Amino acid sequence: MTQVALTKSLKDLQDKRVIAADQPLSIVTAAKDKRWRIADPSLRFWLAFVESSCGDVERGRGDLALARITAGFEAWRGRAIEPVVRASLERLLPDEQWPAVNRLGGWWPRNNTPEVDLVGADHSPASDVSLVGMIKWRSKGSVTKAEVDALAADATAVPGVTVSTPLVAVCASGRVRDRRITQSWTAADLLNAW
């Protein structure tokens, strides 16, 4: 496939909202660090779990398909929910506490280490980063001290972030009880955005 054909195909799939392209959000433009993802959550689930399990189900081994889904679902859900969380927060912000946050995204370098789930900025590319944070979408338990420690360390790698940039968290199961987290949002908060 030629570069022209590939570019046209990717644009067509993007226009139909089958795929989406995400770029790291910071004060530095990093077009080469673009990530492509399946935009449709149902298709994403199908490709991750169902397609590879069809043969097992056809031969009466649905238990193998269920085991595969059970083993990988939490990790899949954590990644799949990130665009939904960002879209919800974009509906909630800017607000009184975050008046300069007009754009939300994530940040990662080319080698994907470290990766920061949430970056709140004035626009893209940013001239000012107002917040950095994490998304933890698990059934039970809040954000741990170790996860906040990791966020504080990883956040300083984001261009435009300093040690004084506020840390935030999104945790489906409840509020975060760590004083270093300036604000946290729950699943209920995100639902209220819609």
CSV table of C-alpha atoms in Angstrom, one decimal:
chain,number,residue,atom,x,y,z
A,1,MET,CA,0.0,0.0,0.0
A,2,THR,CA,1.4,3.4,-0.9
A,3,GLN,CA,1.7,6.3,1.5
A,4,VAL,CA,-1.0,8.2,-0.4
A,5,ALA,CA,-3.5,5.2,-0.2
A,6,LEU,CA,-2.7,4.7,3.5
A,7,THR,CA,-3.3,8.3,4.3
A,8,LYS,CA,-6.6,8.3,2.4
A,9,SER,CA,-7.7,5.1,4.1
A,10,LEU,CA,-6.9,6.5,7.5
A,11,LYS,CA,-8.7,9.7,6.8
A,12,ASP,CA,-11.8,7.8,5.6
A,13,LEU,CA,-11.8,5.6,8.7
A,14,GLN,CA,-11.4,8.8,10.9
A,15,ASP,CA,-14.3,10.5,9.1
A,16,LYS,CA,-16.5,7.5,9.7
A,17,ARG,CA,-15.4,7.6,13.4
A,18,VAL,CA,-14.1,4.0,13.2
A,19,ILE,CA,-10.6,5.1,14.3
A,20,ALA,CA,-9.2,8.2,16.1
A,21,ALA,CA,-5.8,9.7,16.3
A,22,ASP,CA,-4.5,11.0,19.7
A,23,GLN,CA,-1.5,13.2,20.1
A,24,PRO,CA,0.3,14.0,23.3
A,25,LEU,CA,-0.8,17.2,24.9
A,26,SER,CA,1.9,19.6,26.2
A,27,ILE,CA,3.7,22.8,25.3
A,28,VAL,CA,5.7,20.8,22.7
A,29,THR,CA,4.2,19.6,19.4
A,30,ALA,CA,5.0,15.9,18.9
A,31,ALA,CA,3.2,14.9,15.6
A,32,LYS,CA,5.4,11.8,15.3
A,33,ASP,CA,4.1,10.5,18.6
A,34,LYS,CA,0.5,10.2,17.3
A,35,ARG,CA,-1.4,7.1,18.5
A,36,TRP,CA,-4.2,5.5,16.5
A,37,ARG,CA,-7.0,3.7,18.3
A,38,ILE,CA,-10.3,2.0,17.5
A,39,ALA,CA,-12.8,4.7,18.3
A,40,ASP,CA,-15.9,2.5,18.5
A,41,PRO,CA,-16.0,0.7,21.9
A,42,SER,CA,-18.0,-2.2,20.6
A,43,LEU,CA,-15.6,-2.8,17.8
A,44,ARG,CA,-12.7,-2.4,20.2
A,45,PHE,CA,-14.2,-5.1,22.5
A,46,TRP,CA,-14.9,-7.4,19.5
A,47,LEU,CA,-11.3,-7.2,18.3
A,48,ALA,CA,-9.9,-7.6,21.8
A,49,PHE,CA,-12.0,-10.6,22.9
A,50,VAL,CA,-14.7,-11.9,20.7
A,51,GLU,CA,-13.0,-12.4,17.4
A,52,SER,CA,-10.3,-14.5,18.9
A,53,SER,CA,-12.9,-16.5,20.8
A,54,CYS,CA,-15.2,-17.4,18.0
A,55,GLY,CA,-13.5,-20.7,17.3
A,56,ASP,CA,-13.8,-21.7,21.0
A,57,VAL,CA,-17.5,-20.8,21.1
A,58,GLU,CA,-18.2,-22.7,17.9
A,59,ARG,CA,-16.7,-25.9,19.3
A,60,GLY,CA,-18.7,-25.5,22.6
A,61,ARG,CA,-15.9,-24.0,24.7
A,62,GLY,CA,-17.5,-20.8,25.7
A,63,ASP,CA,-15.8,-21.2,29.1
A,64,LEU,CA,-12.4,-20.5,27.4
A,65,ALA,CA,-13.9,-17.3,25.9
A,66,LEU,CA,-15.2,-16.2,29.2
A,67,ALA,CA,-11.9,-16.9,30.9
A,68,ARG,CA,-10.1,-14.8,28.3
A,69,ILE,CA,-12.5,-11.9,28.8
A,70,THR,CA,-12.4,-12.2,32.6
A,71,ALA,CA,-8.6,-12.2,32.6
A,72,GLY,CA,-8.2,-9.2,30.3
A,73,PHE,CA,-11.3,-7.1,30.9
A,74,GLU,CA,-10.1,-4.8,33.6
A,75,ALA,CA,-7.0,-3.8,31.7
A,76,TRP,CA,-9.1,-3.4,28.5
A,77,ARG,CA,-11.7,-1.3,30.3
A,78,GLY,CA,-9.0,1.0,31.8
A,79,ARG,CA,-7.7,1.9,28.4
A,80,ALA,CA,-11.1,2.0,26.7
A,81,ILE,CA,-12.6,4.4,29.3
A,82,GLU,CA,-9.9,7.1,28.9
A,83,PRO,CA,-11.4,8.9,25.9
A,84,VAL,CA,-14.8,8.8,27.6
A,85,VAL,CA,-13.3,10.3,30.8
A,86,ARG,CA,-11.6,13.1,28.8
A,87,ALA,CA,-14.8,13.9,26.9
A,88,SER,CA,-16.7,14.1,30.1
A,89,LEU,CA,-14.2,16.4,31.7
A,90,GLU,CA,-14.1,18.6,28.6
A,91,ARG,CA,-17.9,19.1,29.2
A,92,LEU,CA,-17.2,20.0,32.9
A,93,LEU,CA,-14.2,22.2,32.4
A,94,PRO,CA,-13.4,25.1,32.3
A,95,ASP,CA,-15.0,25.9,35.7
A,96,GLU,CA,-14.2,28.2,38.6
A,97,GLN,CA,-11.3,26.0,39.8
A,98,TRP,CA,-9.9,25.4,36.4
A,99,PRO,CA,-10.7,28.5,34.3
A,100,ALA,CA,-7.8,28.0,31.8
A,101,VAL,CA,-8.5,24.3,31.0
A,102,ASN,CA,-10.1,24.3,27.5
A,103,ARG,CA,-8.4,21.1,26.2
A,104,LEU,CA,-7.8,17.7,27.8
A,105,GLY,CA,-5.6,14.9,26.6
A,106,GLY,CA,-2.9,12.6,27.7
A,107,TRP,CA,0.9,12.6,27.3
A,108,TRP,CA,3.5,10.1,26.4
A,109,PRO,CA,6.9,10.1,24.8
A,110,ARG,CA,7.9,8.0,21.8
A,111,ASN,CA,8.8,5.0,24.0
A,112,ASN,CA,5.6,5.3,26.0
A,113,THR,CA,7.4,5.6,29.4
A,114,PRO,CA,6.2,7.5,31.4
A,115,GLU,CA,2.6,7.9,30.3
A,116,VAL,CA,0.3,10.5,31.9
A,117,ASP,CA,-3.5,9.9,31.5
A,118,LEU,CA,-4.7,13.5,31.9
A,119,VAL,CA,-3.2,16.8,30.9
A,120,GLY,CA,-5.3,19.9,31.1
A,121,ALA,CA,-4.2,22.9,29.1
A,122,ASP,CA,-5.4,26.1,27.5
A,123,HIS,CA,-5.3,24.7,23.9
A,124,SER,CA,-3.3,22.2,21.8
A,125,PRO,CA,-0.4,22.6,21.5
A,126,ALA,CA,-0.5,24.2,25.0
A,127,SER,CA,1.1,27.4,26.0
A,128,ASP,CA,0.1,26.6,29.6
A,129,VAL,CA,-0.5,23.3,31.4
A,130,SER,CA,-2.9,23.7,34.3
A,131,LEU,CA,-3.2,20.1,35.6
A,132,VAL,CA,-1.9,16.6,35.2
A,133,GLY,CA,-3.6,13.5,36.5
A,134,MET,CA,-4.5,9.8,36.4
A,135,ILE,CA,-7.5,7.7,35.5
A,136,LYS,CA,-8.1,4.6,37.6
A,137,TRP,CA,-11.3,2.8,36.6
A,138,ARG,CA,-11.5,-0.2,38.8
A,139,SER,CA,-14.4,-1.9,40.6
A,140,LYS,CA,-13.0,-1.6,44.1
A,141,GLY,CA,-10.5,0.6,45.8
A,142,SER,CA,-9.3,4.1,45.4
A,143,VAL,CA,-6.1,5.5,44.1
A,144,THR,CA,-3.1,4.3,46.2
A,145,LYS,CA,-0.3,6.4,47.7
A,146,ALA,CA,2.2,4.5,45.4
A,147,GLU,CA,0.1,5.6,42.3
A,148,VAL,CA,0.1,9.2,43.5
A,149,ASP,CA,3.9,9.0,44.0
A,150,ALA,CA,4.3,7.6,40.5
A,151,LEU,CA,2.1,10.4,39.0
A,152,ALA,CA,4.1,13.1,40.8
A,153,ALA,CA,7.3,11.6,39.4
A,154,ASP,CA,6.0,11.0,35.9
A,155,ALA,CA,4.3,14.3,35.5
A,156,THR,CA,7.5,16.3,35.6
A,157,ALA,CA,8.5,14.6,32.3
A,158,VAL,CA,5.6,16.4,30.5
A,159,PRO,CA,6.9,19.5,28.8
A,160,GLY,CA,5.4,22.6,30.5
A,161,VAL,CA,4.7,20.8,33.8
A,162,THR,CA,6.6,21.8,37.0
A,163,VAL,CA,6.6,20.3,40.5
A,164,SER,CA,3.9,22.9,41.4
A,165,THR,CA,1.5,21.9,38.6
A,166,PRO,CA,-1.7,20.5,40.4
A,167,LEU,CA,-2.3,16.8,40.4
A,168,VAL,CA,-5.8,15.4,39.8
A,169,ALA,CA,-7.4,12.0,39.6
A,170,VAL,CA,-10.5,10.3,38.2
A,171,CYS,CA,-11.5,7.2,40.2
A,172,ALA,CA,-14.7,5.4,39.4
A,173,SER,CA,-15.1,3.9,42.9
A,174,GLY,CA,-14.8,7.1,45.0
A,175,ARG,CA,-12.9,10.2,46.0
A,176,VAL,CA,-9.1,10.2,46.4
A,177,ARG,CA,-7.9,10.8,49.9
A,178,ASP,CA,-4.4,12.1,49.2
A,179,ARG,CA,-3.6,15.7,50.0
A,180,ARG,CA,-1.4,15.9,46.9
A,181,ILE,CA,-4.5,15.4,44.7
A,182,THR,CA,-6.0,18.9,44.2
A,183,GLN,CA,-9.3,17.5,42.8
A,184,SER,CA,-10.8,14.1,42.1
A,185,TRP,CA,-13.8,13.1,40.1
A,186,THR,CA,-15.9,10.0,40.4
A,187,ALA,CA,-18.1,8.1,37.9
A,188,ALA,CA,-21.1,10.0,39.2
A,189,ASP,CA,-19.4,13.4,38.5
A,190,LEU,CA,-18.7,12.3,35.0
A,191,LEU,CA,-22.2,11.2,34.4
A,192,ASN,CA,-23.4,14.6,35.5
A,193,ALA,CA,-21.5,16.1,32.6
A,194,TRP,CA,-23.9,14.6,30.2
